[in-house]
Structures are given as C-alpha cells and as structure tokens.
PDB file of C-alpha atoms in Angstrom:
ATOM      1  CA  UNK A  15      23.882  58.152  53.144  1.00 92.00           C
ATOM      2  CA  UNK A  16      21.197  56.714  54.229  1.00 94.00           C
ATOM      3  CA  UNK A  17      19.453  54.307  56.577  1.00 95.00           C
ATOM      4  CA  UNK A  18      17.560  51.199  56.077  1.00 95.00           C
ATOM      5  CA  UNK A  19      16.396  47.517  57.051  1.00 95.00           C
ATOM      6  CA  UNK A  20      17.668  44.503  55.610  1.00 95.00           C
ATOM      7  CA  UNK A  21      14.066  42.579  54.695  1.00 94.00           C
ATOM      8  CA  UNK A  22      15.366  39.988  52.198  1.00 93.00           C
ATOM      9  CA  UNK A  23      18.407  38.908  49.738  1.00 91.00           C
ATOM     10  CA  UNK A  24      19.007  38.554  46.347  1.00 90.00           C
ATOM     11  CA  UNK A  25      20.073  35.884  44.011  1.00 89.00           C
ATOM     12  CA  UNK A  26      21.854  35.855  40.787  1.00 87.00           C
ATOM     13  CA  UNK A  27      23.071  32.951  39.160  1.00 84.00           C
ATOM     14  CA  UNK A  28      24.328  34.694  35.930  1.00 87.00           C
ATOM     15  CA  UNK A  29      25.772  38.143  36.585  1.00 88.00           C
ATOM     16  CA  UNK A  30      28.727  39.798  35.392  1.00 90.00           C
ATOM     17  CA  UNK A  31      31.885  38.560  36.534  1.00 90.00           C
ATOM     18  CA  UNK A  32      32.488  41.897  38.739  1.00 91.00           C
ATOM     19  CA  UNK A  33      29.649  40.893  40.707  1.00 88.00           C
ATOM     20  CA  UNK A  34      30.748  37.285  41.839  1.00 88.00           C
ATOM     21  CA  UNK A  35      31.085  35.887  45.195  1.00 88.00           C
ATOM     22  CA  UNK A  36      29.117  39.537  46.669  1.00 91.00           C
ATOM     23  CA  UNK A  37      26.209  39.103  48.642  1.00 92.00           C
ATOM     24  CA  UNK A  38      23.254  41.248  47.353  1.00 92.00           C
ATOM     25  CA  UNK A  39      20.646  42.304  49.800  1.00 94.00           C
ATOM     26  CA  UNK A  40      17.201  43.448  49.715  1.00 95.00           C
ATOM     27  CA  UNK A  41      16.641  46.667  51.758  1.00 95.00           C
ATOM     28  CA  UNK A  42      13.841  49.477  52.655  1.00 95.00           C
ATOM     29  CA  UNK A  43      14.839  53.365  53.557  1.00 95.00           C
ATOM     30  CA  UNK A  44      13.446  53.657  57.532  1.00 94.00           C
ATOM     31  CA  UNK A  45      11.899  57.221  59.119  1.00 91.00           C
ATOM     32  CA  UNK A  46      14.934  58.646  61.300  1.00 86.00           C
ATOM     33  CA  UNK A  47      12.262  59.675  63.714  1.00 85.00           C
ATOM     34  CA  UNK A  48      10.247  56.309  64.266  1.00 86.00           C
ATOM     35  CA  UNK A  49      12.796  53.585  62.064  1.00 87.00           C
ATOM     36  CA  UNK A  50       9.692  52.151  60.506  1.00 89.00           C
ATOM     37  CA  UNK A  51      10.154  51.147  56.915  1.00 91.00           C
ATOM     38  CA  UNK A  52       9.367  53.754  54.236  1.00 92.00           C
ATOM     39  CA  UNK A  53       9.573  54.009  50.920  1.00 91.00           C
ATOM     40  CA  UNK A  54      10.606  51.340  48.122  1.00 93.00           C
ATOM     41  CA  UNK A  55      12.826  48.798  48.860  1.00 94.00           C
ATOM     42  CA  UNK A  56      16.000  48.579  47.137  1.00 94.00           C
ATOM     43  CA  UNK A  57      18.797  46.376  46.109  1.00 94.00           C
ATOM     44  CA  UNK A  58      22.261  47.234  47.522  1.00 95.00           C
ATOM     45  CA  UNK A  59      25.841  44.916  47.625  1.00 94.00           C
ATOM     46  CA  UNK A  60      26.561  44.251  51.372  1.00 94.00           C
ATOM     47  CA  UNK A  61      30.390  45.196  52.155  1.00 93.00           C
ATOM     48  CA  UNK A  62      30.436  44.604  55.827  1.00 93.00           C
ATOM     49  CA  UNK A  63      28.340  41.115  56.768  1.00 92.00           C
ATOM     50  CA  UNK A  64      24.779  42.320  57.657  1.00 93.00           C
ATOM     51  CA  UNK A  65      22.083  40.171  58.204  1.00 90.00           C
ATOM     52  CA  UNK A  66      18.220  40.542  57.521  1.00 92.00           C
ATOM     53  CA  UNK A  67      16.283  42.477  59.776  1.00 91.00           C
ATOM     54  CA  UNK A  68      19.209  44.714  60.737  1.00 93.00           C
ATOM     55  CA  UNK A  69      19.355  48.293  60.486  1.00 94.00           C
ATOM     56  CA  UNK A  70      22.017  49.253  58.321  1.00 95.00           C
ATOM     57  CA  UNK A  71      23.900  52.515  56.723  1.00 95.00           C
ATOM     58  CA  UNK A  72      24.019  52.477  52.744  1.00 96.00           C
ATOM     59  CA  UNK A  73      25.771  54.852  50.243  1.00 95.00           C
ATOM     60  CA  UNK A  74      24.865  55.662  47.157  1.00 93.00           C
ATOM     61  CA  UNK A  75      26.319  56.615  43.517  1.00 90.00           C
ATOM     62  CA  UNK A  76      29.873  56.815  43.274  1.00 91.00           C
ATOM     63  CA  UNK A  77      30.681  56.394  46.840  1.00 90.00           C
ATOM     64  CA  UNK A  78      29.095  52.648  46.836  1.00 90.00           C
ATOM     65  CA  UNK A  79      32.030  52.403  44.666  1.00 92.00           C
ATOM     66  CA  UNK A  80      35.000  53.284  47.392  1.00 86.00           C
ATOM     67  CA  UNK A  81      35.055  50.215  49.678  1.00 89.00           C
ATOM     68  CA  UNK A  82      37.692  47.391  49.101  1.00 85.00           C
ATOM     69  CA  UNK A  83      34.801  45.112  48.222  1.00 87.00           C
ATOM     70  CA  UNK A  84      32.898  47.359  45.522  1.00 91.00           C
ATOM     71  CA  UNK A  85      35.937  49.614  44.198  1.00 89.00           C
ATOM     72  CA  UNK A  86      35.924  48.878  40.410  1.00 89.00           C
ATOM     73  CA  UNK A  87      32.200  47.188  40.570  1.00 90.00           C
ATOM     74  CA  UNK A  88      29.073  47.906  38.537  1.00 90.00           C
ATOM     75  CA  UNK A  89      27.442  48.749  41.828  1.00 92.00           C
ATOM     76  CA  UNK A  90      24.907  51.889  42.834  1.00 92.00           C
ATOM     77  CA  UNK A  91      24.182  50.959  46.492  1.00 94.00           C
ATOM     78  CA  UNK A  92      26.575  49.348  48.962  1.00 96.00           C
ATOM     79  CA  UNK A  93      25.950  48.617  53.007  1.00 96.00           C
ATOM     80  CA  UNK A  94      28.814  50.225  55.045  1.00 95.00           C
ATOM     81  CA  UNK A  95      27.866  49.870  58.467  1.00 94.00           C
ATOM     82  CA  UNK A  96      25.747  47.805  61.266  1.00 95.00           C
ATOM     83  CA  UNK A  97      23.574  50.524  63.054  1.00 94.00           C
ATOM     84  CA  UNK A  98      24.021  49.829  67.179  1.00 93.00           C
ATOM     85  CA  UNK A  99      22.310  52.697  68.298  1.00 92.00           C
ATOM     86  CA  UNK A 100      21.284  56.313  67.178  1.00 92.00           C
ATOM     87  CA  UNK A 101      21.137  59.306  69.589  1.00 90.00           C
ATOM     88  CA  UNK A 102      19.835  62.664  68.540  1.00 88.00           C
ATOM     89  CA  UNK A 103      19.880  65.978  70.604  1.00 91.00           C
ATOM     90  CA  UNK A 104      21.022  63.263  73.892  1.00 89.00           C
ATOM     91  CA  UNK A 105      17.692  61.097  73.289  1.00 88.00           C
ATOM     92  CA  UNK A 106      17.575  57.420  71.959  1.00 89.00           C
ATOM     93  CA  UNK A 107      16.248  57.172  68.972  1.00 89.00           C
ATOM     94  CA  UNK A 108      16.833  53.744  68.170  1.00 90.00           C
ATOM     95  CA  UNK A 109      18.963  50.857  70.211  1.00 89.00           C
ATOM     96  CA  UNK A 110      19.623  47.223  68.458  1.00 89.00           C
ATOM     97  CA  UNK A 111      19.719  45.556  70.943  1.00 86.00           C
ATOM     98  CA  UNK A 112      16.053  46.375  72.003  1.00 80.00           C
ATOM     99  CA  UNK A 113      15.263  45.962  68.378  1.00 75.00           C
ATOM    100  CA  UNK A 114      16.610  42.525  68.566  1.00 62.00           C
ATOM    101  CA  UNK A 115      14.631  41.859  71.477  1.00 51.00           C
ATOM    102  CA  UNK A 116      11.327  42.888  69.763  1.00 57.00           C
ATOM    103  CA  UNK A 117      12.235  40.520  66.466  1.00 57.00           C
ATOM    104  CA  UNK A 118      12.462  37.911  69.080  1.00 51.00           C
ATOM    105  CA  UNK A 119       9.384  38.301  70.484  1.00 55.00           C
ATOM    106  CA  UNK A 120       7.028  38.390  67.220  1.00 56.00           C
ATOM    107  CA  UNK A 121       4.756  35.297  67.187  1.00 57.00           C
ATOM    108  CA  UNK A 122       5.643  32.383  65.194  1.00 54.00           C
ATOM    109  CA  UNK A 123       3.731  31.744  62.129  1.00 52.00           C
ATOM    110  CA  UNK A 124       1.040  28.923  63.187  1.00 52.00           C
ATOM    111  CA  UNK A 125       1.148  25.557  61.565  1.00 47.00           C
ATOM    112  CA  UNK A 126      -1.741  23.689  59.752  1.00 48.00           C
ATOM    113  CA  UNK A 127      -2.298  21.182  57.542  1.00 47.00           C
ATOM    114  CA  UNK A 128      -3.513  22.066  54.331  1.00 46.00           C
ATOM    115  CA  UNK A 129      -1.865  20.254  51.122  1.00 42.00           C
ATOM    116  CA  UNK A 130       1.162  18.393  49.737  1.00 43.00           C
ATOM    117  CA  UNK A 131       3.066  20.493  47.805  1.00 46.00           C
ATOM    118  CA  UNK A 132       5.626  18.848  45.040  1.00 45.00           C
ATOM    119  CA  UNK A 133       9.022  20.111  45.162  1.00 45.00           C
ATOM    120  CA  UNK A 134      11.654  18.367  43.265  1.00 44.00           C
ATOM    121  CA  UNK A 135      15.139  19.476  44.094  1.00 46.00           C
ATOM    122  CA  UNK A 136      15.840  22.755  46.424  1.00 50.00           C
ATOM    123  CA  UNK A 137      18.678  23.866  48.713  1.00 51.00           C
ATOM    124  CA  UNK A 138      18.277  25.821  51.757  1.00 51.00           C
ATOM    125  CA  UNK A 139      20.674  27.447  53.332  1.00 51.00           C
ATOM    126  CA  UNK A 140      19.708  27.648  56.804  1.00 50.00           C
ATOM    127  CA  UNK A 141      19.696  31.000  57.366  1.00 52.00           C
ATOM    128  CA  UNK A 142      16.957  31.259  54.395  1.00 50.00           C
ATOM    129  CA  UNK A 143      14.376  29.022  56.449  1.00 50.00           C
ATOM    130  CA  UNK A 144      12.725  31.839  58.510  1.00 50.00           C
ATOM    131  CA  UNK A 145      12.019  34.202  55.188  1.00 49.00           C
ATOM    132  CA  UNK A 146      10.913  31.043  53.616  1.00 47.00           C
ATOM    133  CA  UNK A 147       8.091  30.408  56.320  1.00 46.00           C
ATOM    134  CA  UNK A 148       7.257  34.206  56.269  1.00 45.00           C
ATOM    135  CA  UNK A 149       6.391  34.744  52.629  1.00 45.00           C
ATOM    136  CA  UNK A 150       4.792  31.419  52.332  1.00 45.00           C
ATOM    137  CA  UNK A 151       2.318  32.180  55.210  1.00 43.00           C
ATOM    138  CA  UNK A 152       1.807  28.240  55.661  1.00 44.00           C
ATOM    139  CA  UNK A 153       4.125  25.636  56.901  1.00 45.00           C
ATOM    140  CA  UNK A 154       2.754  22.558  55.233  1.00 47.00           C
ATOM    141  CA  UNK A 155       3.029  19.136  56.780  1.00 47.00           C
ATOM    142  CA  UNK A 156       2.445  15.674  55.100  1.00 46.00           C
ATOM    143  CA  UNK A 157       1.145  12.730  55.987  1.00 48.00           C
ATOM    144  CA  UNK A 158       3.487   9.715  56.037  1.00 51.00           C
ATOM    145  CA  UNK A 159       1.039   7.867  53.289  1.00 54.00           C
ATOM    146  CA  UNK A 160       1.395  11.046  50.685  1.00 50.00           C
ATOM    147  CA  UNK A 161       5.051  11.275  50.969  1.00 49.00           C
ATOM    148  CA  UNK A 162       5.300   7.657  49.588  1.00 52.00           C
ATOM    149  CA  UNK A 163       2.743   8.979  46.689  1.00 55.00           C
ATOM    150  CA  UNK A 164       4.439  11.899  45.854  1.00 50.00           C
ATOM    151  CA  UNK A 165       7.822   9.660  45.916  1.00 54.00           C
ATOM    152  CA  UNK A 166       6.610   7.245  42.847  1.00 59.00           C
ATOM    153  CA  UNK A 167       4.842  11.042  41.019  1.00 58.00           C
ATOM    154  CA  UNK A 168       8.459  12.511  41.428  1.00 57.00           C
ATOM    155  CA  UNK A 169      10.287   9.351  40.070  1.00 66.00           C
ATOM    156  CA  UNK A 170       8.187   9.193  36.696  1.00 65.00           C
ATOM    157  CA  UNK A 171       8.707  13.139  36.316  1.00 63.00           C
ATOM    158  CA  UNK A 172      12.673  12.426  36.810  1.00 67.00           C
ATOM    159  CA  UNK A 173      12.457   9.775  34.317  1.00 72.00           C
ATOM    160  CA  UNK A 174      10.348  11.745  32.034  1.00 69.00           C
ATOM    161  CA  UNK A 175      12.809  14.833  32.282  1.00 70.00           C
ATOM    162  CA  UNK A 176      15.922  12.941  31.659  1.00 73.00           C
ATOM    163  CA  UNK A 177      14.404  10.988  28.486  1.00 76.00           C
ATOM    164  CA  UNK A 178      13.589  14.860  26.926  1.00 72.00           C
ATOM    165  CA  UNK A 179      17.015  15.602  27.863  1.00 69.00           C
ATOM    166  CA  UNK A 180      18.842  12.285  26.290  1.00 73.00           C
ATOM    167  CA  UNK A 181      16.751  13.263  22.842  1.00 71.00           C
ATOM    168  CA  UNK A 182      17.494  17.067  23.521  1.00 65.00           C
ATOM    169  CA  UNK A 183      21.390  16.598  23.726  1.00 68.00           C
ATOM    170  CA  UNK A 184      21.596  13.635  20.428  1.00 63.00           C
TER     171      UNK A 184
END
C-alpha cells in the first residue's frame, strides 16, 4: 500500500470494455514524513470517489484487483481509501482538514489579456475548470469585437470540415 495525491484524471475514450464507466485518476507517491509529492506520478482506477488534491491510499498488483469495482479488471493500481488524518508514535503527521484549508488559501492564478484563442467544440465538466486554469497558466479574455471575428473564422472551418466529410463518406 501506499500513499499518494490525486493531481489530475485520466481520459479514455476507447478502452477495453472491462474498463468502462471507471474513473481513472492521475496520482503522485507523497513522503510519510512531510506528505510532499515524490516520485513519478502514476495512473490508478479510483474505487471509492476521491477527488483531486486529496490524499489517498492505493494498492497495487493483484490486490488492486479485490474490490467490487476492479475484481475481474485489467487494473494494476486501484484507490481504496480517503486519508483523514495520519498519527505516528501519538504525533500528527498529516490532518485533511488543515490540508484543505491550505488548498484554499493558494492564490488564484491572475488574469490578463493576451490573445484569442480558437476553440471549436469542448465540454467541461465543471469540476475540470480549476486544472484547466492551472496547466494553462493564462485565463484569456476576449474582446466583444474578436468574438464576432472568430464567429464568421469558425463558421467557414465548419463548413469546410463538413464538405471533406460529405466527399469522405460518398
């Protein structure tokens, strides 16, 4: 067993059929004395509901395969508990709720405006919208003139894209 932090997720739209409808998570092994992240992170099927930034107990091997979830699965790495605290010789070594506390209080990323980026089509769950702003560093904000722009620019890529696609599919 061992412990980590839930930094991200995982997703697969073509997996085997064992794996559908689990929720994969991205985790990193923390130090038992200071529960900073060490080591590689890791992919691991989450059995029990955890969300990112929790700490979290994961098995390994064959015993990733003995919950009700993951018995049967291809799976090497399942989460099988929530961490609330951990004492060790009768001192704290680590407390959620004053972990949750600290996550609260890290800054907010800043916002500036710097470009319009194109998207298309995306969904967002809105749980996903905090990693989004942290691995894109910028929040970008556009002007009510380049929306309109970027409106017609999408429209002519649509209609380019579904022209390839009529031709594709004759």
């Amino acid at each position: 067993m061992q412990l980590a932090r839930v930094v991200g997720s995982l997703v697969s739209t073509r997996k085997s059929d064992k794996l559908h409808g689990m929720k994969i998570l991205v985790a990193v092994p923390v130090d038992m004395d200071t529960f900073e992240e060490k080591g590689a992170p890791f992919v691991t099927i989450d059995a029990i509901g955890a969300g990112e930034g929790e700490v979290v107990m994961c098995v390994g091997g064959s015993s990733s395969r003995q919950t009700e979830m993951t018995e049967g699965k291809p799976v090497d790495n399942t989460i099988v508990a929530i961490i609330d605290s951990v004492d060790v010789l009768g001192r704290r070594l680590f407390d959620k709720a004053g972990d949750m506390r600290q996550e609260a209080e890290k800054p907010e990323p800043q916002v500036r405006e710097e470009e319009v980026v194109m998207v298309e089509e995306a969904t967002v769950e809105a749980h996903e919208i905090p990693q989004i702003t942290e691995v894109a560093e910028t929040i970008v904000v556009e002007k009510p003139e380049a929306v309109a722009e970027r409106d017609n620019s999408f429209e002519r890529v649509r209609e380019s894209r579904r022209e390839r696609s009529k031709k594709k599919n004759k």
